Amino acid sequence: MSGATGALTADPTWDLLEDDTIVILGRAREYLSGLTDLIEECERDRRFPAEIVRPLVDVGFIRGPIPISDGGLGLTHLQSASLMEEAGRAWASIRTTTNIMTLVAELLSHAGTPDQKKEFLTPLLSGDRLGWFAITEREAGSDAGAVATRAEPLPGGGYRLSGVKSYITNANHGDFGIVLATVDPNLGSRGITAFLVERSDGYRTIEHPHMPVRAVSSCDVELDRVVVGPDRVLGEVGRGLSLAMHGVNGGRLNVSAGCVGIAQACLDASRTHVTTRKQFGKQLAEFQLVQKMVVDIATRTAAARELYRSSARLLDSGIDARVACSMAKYFCAETAVAVATEAVQVHGAIGLTEGHPVERFFRDAREATIPEGTSQMQILQIGRALLGVSALR
């Protein structure tokens, strides 16, 4: 590994990674480290800086896992997830945004026609378009099969979309999205179909300010009789839900890695704080209880990192890693929450101050237990795999 990225190879969390992965992470960290001033401004103003998308693409985000034949980099799951750890460590809003755009790119690469790839995927991978993915509704969150947004078939072969999607990341600043809607409610999940929708088609977004990842938009997307042509069906009619599941392992893995990034940031901040702040005439680091808190943060972070990396390696080997990715998502998300809580405690009153990094880590960690399947849904899916009994249906 010597000489791969100069001084950056000193990071002990990279010790077991291959040289090419270290180079990728080094480039990403170098870019992300220059965003510090932008973070405070955008979090305060709840603004997503669209100007950073192209540089993020250049260092490997979004196009990383896409095959070279489609304009991507062909990165492994481990490499892509490791990038997401870097994003989580620097700014969780980037991890959230790029994870969704990566999912959109993966679905287009997997199921898009040549024309769809030319119109949507190619500009997405160059940073010229911003995409979003809409499956969730007020009454269809964990139960994705309950999608009620309707896609009414038209005589000319197109569809009229009507319904409201909720909590949709990127929709406020993105210019196109993938919408899951049913062509026939009587068919249940077998009627759910994926459609490509552009802003010019006439959908409306309503922003909902939220507690975590404040530089990311979270919107309702209102589709009021939005008409799309037959060429906007992504994949096969009635196969939208299975298409969405195509990217589920990668999505959960990316969230897991981002959570480890948050945990690592908590560890970095806590170590600096306890070795520079004094109380009762000595460093905080000299107190036994403080040492225990920092040790717990470090141990949990290391364990979570090993779990997501082992899951990534399973995916890269071609093994069915659904359970492993669910375990990683469950454990890493809950670890981020626990670690961020400890980091706030380590910092004391200043850790509760809005604008302080650990206050942001705490909010962002809490978000991770919900998207890409809540912790409770992961437990139920893992339980079904282990016990052979479903607690859902």
mmCIF file of C-alpha atoms in Angstrom:
data_model
loop_
_atom_site.group_PDB
_atom_site.id
_atom_site.type_symbol
_atom_site.label_atom_id
_atom_site.label_comp_id
_atom_site.label_asym_id
_atom_site.label_seq_id
_atom_site.Cartn_x
_atom_site.Cartn_y
_atom_site.Cartn_z
ATOM 1 C CA MET A 1 0.000 0.000 0.000
ATOM 2 C CA SER A 2 2.972 2.291 0.272
ATOM 3 C CA GLY A 3 2.824 5.420 -1.835
ATOM 4 C CA ALA A 4 -0.820 5.042 -2.832
ATOM 5 C CA THR A 5 -1.986 8.420 -1.566
ATOM 6 C CA GLY A 6 0.929 9.795 0.384
ATOM 7 C CA ALA A 7 0.134 10.851 3.929
ATOM 8 C CA LEU A 8 -3.487 9.724 3.634
ATOM 9 C CA THR A 9 -2.379 6.068 3.891
ATOM 10 C CA ALA A 10 -1.693 6.787 7.571
ATOM 11 C CA ASP A 11 -5.419 6.418 8.269
ATOM 12 C CA PRO A 12 -5.557 3.105 10.155
ATOM 13 C CA THR A 13 -9.138 2.426 9.044
ATOM 14 C CA TRP A 14 -7.763 1.893 5.509
ATOM 15 C CA ASP A 15 -5.065 -0.609 6.493
ATOM 16 C CA LEU A 16 -6.782 -3.702 5.044
ATOM 17 C CA LEU A 17 -8.015 -2.044 1.850
ATOM 18 C CA GLU A 18 -6.445 -2.477 -1.573
ATOM 19 C CA ASP A 19 -4.246 0.227 -3.075
ATOM 20 C CA ASP A 20 -6.786 1.249 -5.723
ATOM 21 C CA THR A 21 -9.483 1.656 -3.072
ATOM 22 C CA ILE A 22 -7.188 3.839 -0.977
ATOM 23 C CA VAL A 23 -6.523 6.065 -3.992
ATOM 24 C CA ILE A 24 -10.278 6.485 -4.573
ATOM 25 C CA LEU A 25 -10.901 7.300 -0.915
ATOM 26 C CA GLY A 26 -7.966 9.677 -0.801
ATOM 27 C CA ARG A 27 -9.341 11.727 -3.691
ATOM 28 C CA ALA A 28 -12.792 11.798 -2.113
ATOM 29 C CA ARG A 29 -11.487 12.834 1.308
ATOM 30 C CA GLU A 30 -9.362 15.580 -0.202
ATOM 31 C CA TYR A 31 -12.410 17.060 -1.916
ATOM 32 C CA LEU A 32 -14.807 16.599 1.003
ATOM 33 C CA SER A 33 -12.376 18.175 3.457
ATOM 34 C CA GLY A 34 -12.682 21.439 1.546
ATOM 35 C CA LEU A 35 -16.427 21.733 2.177
ATOM 36 C CA THR A 36 -16.281 22.675 5.857
ATOM 37 C CA ASP A 37 -17.428 26.280 5.432
ATOM 38 C CA LEU A 38 -20.169 25.233 3.022
ATOM 39 C CA ILE A 39 -21.558 22.727 5.544
ATOM 40 C CA GLU A 40 -22.372 25.345 8.169
ATOM 41 C CA GLU A 41 -23.967 27.688 5.622
ATOM 42 C CA CYS A 42 -26.094 25.064 3.879
ATOM 43 C CA GLU A 43 -27.232 23.364 7.077
ATOM 44 C CA ARG A 44 -28.300 26.711 8.470
ATOM 45 C CA ASP A 45 -30.083 27.798 5.294
ATOM 46 C CA ARG A 46 -31.429 24.290 4.529
ATOM 47 C CA ARG A 47 -29.964 24.585 1.046
ATOM 48 C CA PHE A 48 -28.577 21.802 -1.075
ATOM 49 C CA PRO A 49 -25.472 23.017 -2.948
ATOM 50 C CA ALA A 50 -26.148 21.680 -6.428
ATOM 51 C CA GLU A 51 -22.804 23.082 -7.536
ATOM 52 C CA ILE A 52 -20.962 20.267 -5.739
ATOM 53 C CA VAL A 53 -22.668 17.449 -7.648
ATOM 54 C CA ARG A 54 -20.299 17.482 -10.615
ATOM 55 C CA PRO A 55 -17.154 17.401 -8.402
ATOM 56 C CA LEU A 56 -18.713 14.563 -6.379
ATOM 57 C CA VAL A 57 -19.244 12.626 -9.603
ATOM 58 C CA ASP A 58 -15.641 13.327 -10.598
ATOM 59 C CA VAL A 59 -14.262 11.737 -7.409
ATOM 60 C CA GLY A 60 -16.415 8.624 -7.765
ATOM 61 C CA PHE A 61 -19.808 9.240 -6.202
ATOM 62 C CA ILE A 62 -23.006 8.261 -8.077
ATOM 63 C CA ARG A 63 -21.253 6.756 -11.108
ATOM 64 C CA GLY A 64 -18.954 4.583 -8.984
ATOM 65 C CA PRO A 65 -20.901 1.285 -8.982
ATOM 66 C CA ILE A 66 -22.316 1.720 -12.508
ATOM 67 C CA PRO A 67 -20.752 -0.579 -15.141
ATOM 68 C CA ILE A 68 -18.122 0.969 -17.374
ATOM 69 C CA SER A 69 -20.260 0.048 -20.390
ATOM 70 C CA ASP A 70 -22.910 2.492 -19.139
ATOM 71 C CA GLY A 71 -20.479 5.288 -18.357
ATOM 72 C CA GLY A 72 -19.715 4.357 -14.739
ATOM 73 C CA LEU A 73 -16.500 3.368 -12.983
ATOM 74 C CA GLY A 74 -17.389 -0.252 -12.276
ATOM 75 C CA LEU A 75 -16.413 -0.001 -8.606
ATOM 76 C CA THR A 76 -16.979 -2.928 -6.268
ATOM 77 C CA HIS A 77 -19.596 -2.813 -3.528
ATOM 78 C CA LEU A 78 -16.796 -2.440 -0.993
ATOM 79 C CA GLN A 79 -15.299 0.524 -2.837
ATOM 80 C CA SER A 80 -18.662 2.241 -3.279
ATOM 81 C CA ALA A 81 -19.621 1.686 0.345
ATOM 82 C CA SER A 82 -16.241 2.961 1.520
ATOM 83 C CA LEU A 83 -16.927 6.169 -0.409
ATOM 84 C CA MET A 84 -20.198 6.464 1.477
ATOM 85 C CA GLU A 85 -18.328 6.117 4.748
ATOM 86 C CA GLU A 86 -16.205 9.091 3.697
ATOM 87 C CA ALA A 87 -19.366 11.042 2.878
ATOM 88 C CA GLY A 88 -20.930 10.194 6.236
ATOM 89 C CA ARG A 89 -17.764 11.228 8.038
ATOM 90 C CA ALA A 90 -17.639 14.576 6.256
ATOM 91 C CA TRP A 91 -21.291 15.535 5.780
ATOM 92 C CA ALA A 92 -24.227 13.131 6.041
ATOM 93 C CA SER A 93 -26.321 15.279 3.723
ATOM 94 C CA ILE A 94 -23.974 14.265 0.895
ATOM 95 C CA ARG A 95 -24.343 10.590 1.749
ATOM 96 C CA THR A 96 -28.135 10.893 1.722
ATOM 97 C CA THR A 97 -28.258 12.760 -1.578
ATOM 98 C CA THR A 98 -25.703 10.643 -3.425
ATOM 99 C CA ASN A 99 -27.206 7.393 -2.156
ATOM 100 C CA ILE A 100 -30.533 8.245 -3.806
ATOM 101 C CA MET A 101 -28.922 9.394 -7.039
ATOM 102 C CA THR A 102 -26.828 6.228 -7.083
ATOM 103 C CA LEU A 103 -29.991 4.153 -6.711
ATOM 104 C CA VAL A 104 -31.590 6.002 -9.629
ATOM 105 C CA ALA A 105 -28.472 5.399 -11.731
ATOM 106 C CA GLU A 106 -28.399 1.700 -10.838
ATOM 107 C CA LEU A 107 -32.054 1.192 -11.776
ATOM 108 C CA LEU A 108 -31.592 3.013 -15.081
ATOM 109 C CA SER A 109 -28.488 0.970 -15.806
ATOM 110 C CA HIS A 110 -30.271 -2.266 -14.933
ATOM 111 C CA ALA A 111 -33.613 -1.725 -16.670
ATOM 112 C CA GLY A 112 -33.378 1.337 -18.909
ATOM 113 C CA THR A 113 -33.730 1.190 -22.654
ATOM 114 C CA PRO A 114 -30.917 2.666 -24.783
ATOM 115 C CA ASP A 115 -32.986 5.821 -25.282
ATOM 116 C CA GLN A 116 -33.755 6.107 -21.548
ATOM 117 C CA LYS A 117 -30.088 5.722 -20.711
ATOM 118 C CA LYS A 118 -29.160 8.415 -23.209
ATOM 119 C CA GLU A 119 -31.805 10.831 -21.922
ATOM 120 C CA PHE A 120 -31.490 10.207 -18.188
ATOM 121 C CA LEU A 121 -28.549 8.022 -17.164
ATOM 122 C CA THR A 122 -25.747 9.608 -19.185
ATOM 123 C CA PRO A 123 -26.410 13.181 -17.966
ATOM 124 C CA LEU A 124 -26.964 11.887 -14.427
ATOM 125 C CA LEU A 125 -23.504 10.292 -14.467
ATOM 126 C CA SER A 126 -21.942 13.540 -15.673
ATOM 127 C CA GLY A 127 -23.632 15.658 -13.011
ATOM 128 C CA ASP A 128 -25.847 17.454 -15.522
ATOM 129 C CA ARG A 129 -29.101 16.002 -14.177
ATOM 130 C CA LEU A 130 -30.284 15.311 -10.622
ATOM 131 C CA GLY A 131 -32.604 12.395 -9.965
ATOM 132 C CA TRP A 132 -34.930 11.238 -7.195
ATOM 133 C CA PHE A 133 -36.810 8.047 -6.391
ATOM 134 C CA ALA A 134 -40.434 7.995 -5.185
ATOM 135 C CA ILE A 135 -42.012 4.918 -3.650
ATOM 136 C CA THR A 136 -43.084 6.129 -0.196
ATOM 137 C CA GLU A 137 -46.586 7.473 0.512
ATOM 138 C CA ARG A 138 -48.301 8.468 3.749
ATOM 139 C CA GLU A 139 -49.883 5.013 3.950
ATOM 140 C CA ALA A 140 -47.162 3.107 2.093
ATOM 141 C CA GLY A 141 -43.830 3.301 3.859
ATOM 142 C CA SER A 142 -42.518 0.002 5.157
ATOM 143 C CA ASP A 143 -45.411 -1.676 3.334
ATOM 144 C CA ALA A 144 -44.246 -0.777 -0.169
ATOM 145 C CA GLY A 145 -46.853 -3.051 -1.736
ATOM 146 C CA ALA A 146 -49.592 -0.668 -0.540
ATOM 147 C CA VAL A 147 -48.683 2.012 -3.120
ATOM 148 C CA ALA A 148 -51.880 3.865 -4.076
ATOM 149 C CA THR A 149 -50.573 6.355 -6.647
ATOM 150 C CA ARG A 150 -52.482 5.482 -9.797
ATOM 151 C CA ALA A 151 -51.147 5.130 -13.341
ATOM 152 C CA GLU A 152 -54.229 5.131 -15.552
ATOM 153 C CA PRO A 153 -53.531 3.591 -18.991
ATOM 154 C CA LEU A 154 -54.491 5.911 -21.857
ATOM 155 C CA PRO A 155 -55.830 4.903 -25.265
ATOM 156 C CA GLY A 156 -52.706 6.162 -27.000
ATOM 157 C CA GLY A 157 -50.454 3.922 -24.928
ATOM 158 C CA GLY A 158 -49.361 6.458 -22.335
ATOM 159 C CA TYR A 159 -50.345 6.822 -18.665
ATOM 160 C CA ARG A 160 -51.947 9.452 -16.452
ATOM 161 C CA LEU A 161 -50.301 9.553 -12.997
ATOM 162 C CA SER A 162 -52.263 10.756 -9.965
ATOM 163 C CA GLY A 163 -51.250 10.609 -6.317
ATOM 164 C CA VAL A 164 -48.918 12.028 -3.681
ATOM 165 C CA LYS A 165 -45.492 10.662 -2.795
ATOM 166 C CA SER A 166 -44.062 11.626 0.585
ATOM 167 C CA TYR A 167 -40.623 12.177 2.156
ATOM 168 C CA ILE A 168 -38.894 12.155 -1.220
ATOM 169 C CA THR A 169 -35.206 13.043 -1.084
ATOM 170 C CA ASN A 170 -33.834 15.349 -3.808
ATOM 171 C CA ALA A 171 -37.243 16.041 -5.373
ATOM 172 C CA ASN A 172 -37.134 19.774 -4.686
ATOM 173 C CA HIS A 173 -33.920 20.344 -6.645
ATOM 174 C CA GLY A 174 -33.910 17.307 -8.949
ATOM 175 C CA ASP A 175 -35.236 17.590 -12.478
ATOM 176 C CA PHE A 176 -36.486 14.012 -12.953
ATOM 177 C CA GLY A 177 -37.439 11.018 -10.897
ATOM 178 C CA ILE A 178 -38.557 7.408 -10.843
ATOM 179 C CA VAL A 179 -42.134 7.085 -9.582
ATOM 180 C CA LEU A 180 -43.768 3.826 -8.546
ATOM 181 C CA ALA A 181 -47.498 3.725 -9.301
ATOM 182 C CA THR A 182 -50.088 1.012 -9.837
ATOM 183 C CA VAL A 183 -51.715 0.402 -13.216
ATOM 184 C CA ASP A 184 -54.464 -1.610 -11.487
ATOM 185 C CA PRO A 185 -55.112 -1.553 -7.711
ATOM 186 C CA ASN A 186 -56.831 -4.949 -7.958
ATOM 187 C CA LEU A 187 -53.513 -6.545 -8.919
ATOM 188 C CA GLY A 188 -51.815 -5.610 -5.650
ATOM 189 C CA SER A 189 -48.023 -5.546 -5.917
ATOM 190 C CA ARG A 190 -48.262 -7.078 -9.418
ATOM 191 C CA GLY A 191 -49.718 -3.828 -10.727
ATOM 192 C CA ILE A 192 -46.941 -1.573 -9.449
ATOM 193 C CA THR A 193 -44.891 -0.095 -12.279
ATOM 194 C CA ALA A 194 -41.912 2.286 -12.439
ATOM 195 C CA PHE A 195 -42.234 5.484 -14.474
ATOM 196 C CA LEU A 196 -39.734 8.168 -15.421
ATOM 197 C CA VAL A 197 -41.149 11.634 -14.735
ATOM 198 C CA GLU A 198 -39.578 15.000 -15.577
ATOM 199 C CA ARG A 199 -40.222 18.344 -13.921
ATOM 200 C CA SER A 200 -41.495 19.636 -17.244
ATOM 201 C CA ASP A 201 -44.281 17.016 -17.051
ATOM 202 C CA GLY A 202 -45.924 19.149 -14.379
ATOM 203 C CA TYR A 203 -45.499 17.481 -10.994
ATOM 204 C CA ARG A 204 -45.397 19.735 -7.925
ATOM 205 C CA THR A 205 -43.121 19.513 -4.882
ATOM 206 C CA ILE A 206 -43.840 20.686 -1.339
ATOM 207 C CA GLU A 207 -40.827 20.993 0.945
ATOM 208 C CA HIS A 208 -41.068 19.688 4.524
ATOM 209 C CA PRO A 209 -38.230 20.947 6.756
ATOM 210 C CA HIS A 210 -36.885 18.104 8.845
ATOM 211 C CA MET A 211 -34.611 17.571 11.834
ATOM 212 C CA PRO A 212 -31.615 15.743 10.263
ATOM 213 C CA VAL A 213 -29.558 16.165 7.050
ATOM 214 C CA ARG A 214 -30.820 19.713 6.740
ATOM 215 C CA ALA A 215 -29.079 20.459 3.448
ATOM 216 C CA VAL A 216 -31.171 17.738 1.796
ATOM 217 C CA SER A 217 -34.687 18.322 0.500
ATOM 218 C CA SER A 218 -37.486 16.096 1.759
ATOM 219 C CA CYS A 219 -40.673 16.676 -0.192
ATOM 220 C CA ASP A 220 -44.125 15.609 -1.062
ATOM 221 C CA VAL A 221 -44.390 15.083 -4.807
ATOM 222 C CA GLU A 222 -47.885 15.811 -6.054
ATOM 223 C CA LEU A 223 -48.853 14.155 -9.338
ATOM 224 C CA ASP A 224 -52.114 15.661 -10.510
ATOM 225 C CA ARG A 225 -53.054 13.846 -13.712
ATOM 226 C CA VAL A 226 -49.487 13.980 -15.014
ATOM 227 C CA VAL A 227 -49.337 12.392 -18.470
ATOM 228 C CA VAL A 228 -46.291 10.393 -19.592
ATOM 229 C CA GLY A 229 -45.738 8.413 -22.762
ATOM 230 C CA PRO A 230 -45.280 4.636 -23.013
ATOM 231 C CA ASP A 231 -41.545 5.223 -23.443
ATOM 232 C CA ARG A 232 -41.422 6.415 -19.817
ATOM 233 C CA VAL A 233 -42.089 2.968 -18.356
ATOM 234 C CA LEU A 234 -38.849 1.794 -16.708
ATOM 235 C CA GLY A 235 -38.573 -1.960 -16.984
ATOM 236 C CA GLU A 236 -41.728 -4.018 -17.365
ATOM 237 C CA VAL A 237 -45.292 -3.079 -16.514
ATOM 238 C CA GLY A 238 -46.187 -4.664 -13.186
ATOM 239 C CA ARG A 239 -42.556 -5.252 -12.222
ATOM 240 C CA GLY A 240 -41.894 -1.943 -10.507
ATOM 241 C CA LEU A 241 -41.637 -3.318 -6.991
ATOM 242 C CA SER A 242 -39.196 -6.051 -7.978
ATOM 243 C CA LEU A 243 -37.167 -3.431 -9.852
ATOM 244 C CA ALA A 244 -37.004 -1.304 -6.718
ATOM 245 C CA MET A 245 -35.810 -4.335 -4.758
ATOM 246 C CA HIS A 246 -32.932 -4.713 -7.227
ATOM 247 C CA GLY A 247 -31.133 -1.871 -5.488
ATOM 248 C CA VAL A 248 -32.132 -2.674 -1.920
ATOM 249 C CA ASN A 249 -28.899 -4.393 -0.854
ATOM 250 C CA GLY A 250 -26.700 -1.619 -2.207
ATOM 251 C CA GLY A 251 -28.891 1.044 -0.634
ATOM 252 C CA ARG A 252 -28.796 -0.571 2.794
ATOM 253 C CA LEU A 253 -25.073 -1.106 2.514
ATOM 254 C CA ASN A 254 -24.507 2.542 1.606
ATOM 255 C CA VAL A 255 -26.541 3.744 4.575
ATOM 256 C CA SER A 256 -24.606 1.364 6.827
ATOM 257 C CA ALA A 257 -21.289 2.732 5.631
ATOM 258 C CA GLY A 258 -22.499 6.320 6.000
ATOM 259 C CA CYS A 259 -23.447 5.555 9.595
ATOM 260 C CA VAL A 260 -19.929 4.319 10.272
ATOM 261 C CA GLY A 261 -18.686 7.600 8.831
ATOM 262 C CA ILE A 262 -20.834 9.510 11.321
ATOM 263 C CA ALA A 263 -19.539 7.296 14.130
ATOM 264 C CA GLN A 264 -15.940 7.900 13.055
ATOM 265 C CA ALA A 265 -16.558 11.645 12.994
ATOM 266 C CA CYS A 266 -17.932 11.364 16.534
ATOM 267 C CA LEU A 267 -14.792 9.522 17.593
ATOM 268 C CA ASP A 268 -12.504 12.096 15.950
ATOM 269 C CA ALA A 269 -14.325 14.995 17.587
ATOM 270 C CA SER A 270 -14.450 13.317 21.008
ATOM 271 C CA ARG A 271 -10.749 12.475 21.042
ATOM 272 C CA THR A 272 -9.864 16.056 20.173
ATOM 273 C CA HIS A 273 -12.217 17.458 22.794
ATOM 274 C CA VAL A 274 -11.090 15.310 25.722
ATOM 275 C CA THR A 275 -7.397 15.848 25.009
ATOM 276 C CA THR A 276 -7.674 19.640 24.728
ATOM 277 C CA ARG A 277 -10.257 20.560 27.392
ATOM 278 C CA LYS A 278 -9.373 20.718 31.068
ATOM 279 C CA GLN A 279 -11.536 20.326 34.175
ATOM 280 C CA PHE A 280 -10.403 20.164 37.790
ATOM 281 C CA GLY A 281 -6.881 20.972 36.677
ATOM 282 C CA LYS A 282 -6.342 18.113 34.236
ATOM 283 C CA GLN A 283 -7.362 16.902 30.790
ATOM 284 C CA LEU A 284 -10.785 15.325 30.443
ATOM 285 C CA ALA A 285 -8.963 12.354 28.930
ATOM 286 C CA GLU A 286 -7.466 11.585 32.327
ATOM 287 C CA PHE A 287 -10.843 10.766 33.874
ATOM 288 C CA GLN A 288 -11.778 7.085 33.851
ATOM 289 C CA LEU A 289 -15.443 7.570 32.945
ATOM 290 C CA VAL A 290 -14.496 9.833 30.056
ATOM 291 C CA GLN A 291 -12.065 7.204 28.808
ATOM 292 C CA LYS A 292 -14.813 4.591 28.939
ATOM 293 C CA MET A 293 -17.133 6.727 26.820
ATOM 294 C CA VAL A 294 -14.456 7.275 24.176
ATOM 295 C CA VAL A 295 -13.470 3.598 24.227
ATOM 296 C CA ASP A 296 -17.119 2.593 23.735
ATOM 297 C CA ILE A 297 -17.375 4.951 20.766
ATOM 298 C CA ALA A 298 -14.211 3.519 19.216
ATOM 299 C CA THR A 299 -15.163 -0.122 19.797
ATOM 300 C CA ARG A 300 -18.684 0.212 18.420
ATOM 301 C CA THR A 301 -17.396 2.107 15.401
ATOM 302 C CA ALA A 302 -14.797 -0.571 14.630
ATOM 303 C CA ALA A 303 -17.363 -3.372 14.977
ATOM 304 C CA ALA A 304 -19.852 -1.602 12.690
ATOM 305 C CA ARG A 305 -17.156 -1.012 10.084
ATOM 306 C CA GLU A 306 -16.230 -4.689 10.004
ATOM 307 C CA LEU A 307 -19.883 -5.678 9.606
ATOM 308 C CA TYR A 308 -20.587 -3.445 6.618
ATOM 309 C CA ARG A 309 -17.297 -4.378 4.968
ATOM 310 C CA SER A 310 -17.939 -8.092 5.366
ATOM 311 C CA SER A 311 -21.413 -7.605 3.860
ATOM 312 C CA ALA A 312 -19.891 -5.720 0.923
ATOM 313 C CA ARG A 313 -17.395 -8.495 0.323
ATOM 314 C CA LEU A 314 -20.226 -11.042 0.300
ATOM 315 C CA LEU A 315 -22.028 -9.013 -2.355
ATOM 316 C CA ASP A 316 -18.831 -8.730 -4.373
ATOM 317 C CA SER A 317 -18.354 -12.497 -4.230
ATOM 318 C CA GLY A 318 -21.807 -13.066 -5.728
ATOM 319 C CA ILE A 319 -23.291 -14.608 -2.590
ATOM 320 C CA ASP A 320 -26.874 -13.767 -1.573
ATOM 321 C CA ALA A 321 -26.164 -11.116 1.030
ATOM 322 C CA ARG A 322 -29.671 -9.889 1.808
ATOM 323 C CA VAL A 323 -29.524 -10.928 5.444
ATOM 324 C CA ALA A 324 -25.995 -9.625 5.864
ATOM 325 C CA CYS A 325 -26.976 -6.224 4.417
ATOM 326 C CA SER A 326 -30.040 -6.085 6.686
ATOM 327 C CA MET A 327 -27.853 -6.894 9.687
ATOM 328 C CA ALA A 328 -25.381 -4.213 8.653
ATOM 329 C CA LYS A 329 -28.091 -1.611 8.174
ATOM 330 C CA TYR A 330 -29.687 -2.447 11.520
ATOM 331 C CA PHE A 331 -26.461 -2.584 13.518
ATOM 332 C CA CYS A 332 -24.664 0.353 11.914
ATOM 333 C CA ALA A 333 -27.668 2.685 12.146
ATOM 334 C CA GLU A 334 -28.286 1.855 15.792
ATOM 335 C CA THR A 335 -24.551 2.146 16.467
ATOM 336 C CA ALA A 336 -24.462 5.631 14.954
ATOM 337 C CA VAL A 337 -27.292 6.722 17.261
ATOM 338 C CA ALA A 338 -25.586 5.268 20.348
ATOM 339 C CA VAL A 339 -22.193 6.684 19.437
ATOM 340 C CA ALA A 340 -23.547 10.146 18.623
ATOM 341 C CA THR A 341 -25.369 10.178 21.960
ATOM 342 C CA GLU A 342 -22.098 9.373 23.744
ATOM 343 C CA ALA A 343 -20.274 12.055 21.755
ATOM 344 C CA VAL A 344 -22.766 14.704 22.850
ATOM 345 C CA GLN A 345 -22.316 13.552 26.435
ATOM 346 C CA VAL A 346 -18.536 13.723 26.124
ATOM 347 C CA HIS A 347 -18.764 17.302 24.897
ATOM 348 C CA GLY A 348 -21.207 18.418 27.566
ATOM 349 C CA ALA A 349 -23.134 21.654 27.083
ATOM 350 C CA ILE A 350 -21.294 22.673 23.933
ATOM 351 C CA GLY A 351 -22.399 19.423 22.299
ATOM 352 C CA LEU A 352 -25.995 20.625 22.562
ATOM 353 C CA THR A 353 -25.237 23.867 20.752
ATOM 354 C CA GLU A 354 -26.750 24.255 17.297
ATOM 355 C CA GLY A 355 -23.976 24.521 14.755
ATOM 356 C CA HIS A 356 -21.522 22.376 16.704
ATOM 357 C CA PRO A 357 -20.454 19.291 14.700
ATOM 358 C CA VAL A 358 -21.555 16.702 17.273
ATOM 359 C CA GLU A 359 -25.006 18.276 17.467
ATOM 360 C CA ARG A 360 -25.267 17.714 13.705
ATOM 361 C CA PHE A 361 -23.892 14.178 14.020
ATOM 362 C CA PHE A 362 -26.566 13.412 16.618
ATOM 363 C CA ARG A 363 -29.404 14.615 14.364
ATOM 364 C CA ASP A 364 -28.025 12.931 11.274
ATOM 365 C CA ALA A 365 -27.476 9.619 13.053
ATOM 366 C CA ARG A 366 -31.092 9.547 14.174
ATOM 367 C CA GLU A 367 -32.267 9.806 10.581
ATOM 368 C CA ALA A 368 -30.402 6.668 9.530
ATOM 369 C CA THR A 369 -32.598 4.261 11.494
ATOM 370 C CA ILE A 370 -35.590 4.990 9.222
ATOM 371 C CA PRO A 371 -34.839 5.152 5.427
ATOM 372 C CA GLU A 372 -33.931 2.019 3.456
ATOM 373 C CA GLY A 373 -36.013 -0.010 5.888
ATOM 374 C CA THR A 374 -36.448 0.943 9.548
ATOM 375 C CA SER A 375 -34.522 -0.874 12.245
ATOM 376 C CA GLN A 376 -37.725 -2.708 13.136
ATOM 377 C CA MET A 377 -38.226 -3.870 9.538
ATOM 378 C CA GLN A 378 -34.643 -5.113 9.420
ATOM 379 C CA ILE A 379 -35.256 -7.127 12.590
ATOM 380 C CA LEU A 380 -38.356 -8.720 11.112
ATOM 381 C CA GLN A 381 -36.607 -9.587 7.865
ATOM 382 C CA ILE A 382 -33.589 -11.022 9.662
ATOM 383 C CA GLY A 383 -35.925 -12.943 11.977
ATOM 384 C CA ARG A 384 -37.787 -14.454 9.033
ATOM 385 C CA ALA A 385 -34.504 -15.609 7.495
ATOM 386 C CA LEU A 386 -33.267 -17.096 10.760
ATOM 387 C CA LEU A 387 -36.511 -18.700 11.956
ATOM 388 C CA GLY A 388 -38.428 -19.395 8.756
ATOM 389 C CA VAL A 389 -41.490 -17.558 10.090
ATOM 390 C CA SER A 390 -42.717 -14.171 8.856
ATOM 391 C CA ALA A 391 -44.084 -11.720 11.409
ATOM 392 C CA LEU A 392 -45.416 -9.480 8.630
ATOM 393 C CA ARG A 393 -47.802 -11.590 6.577
#
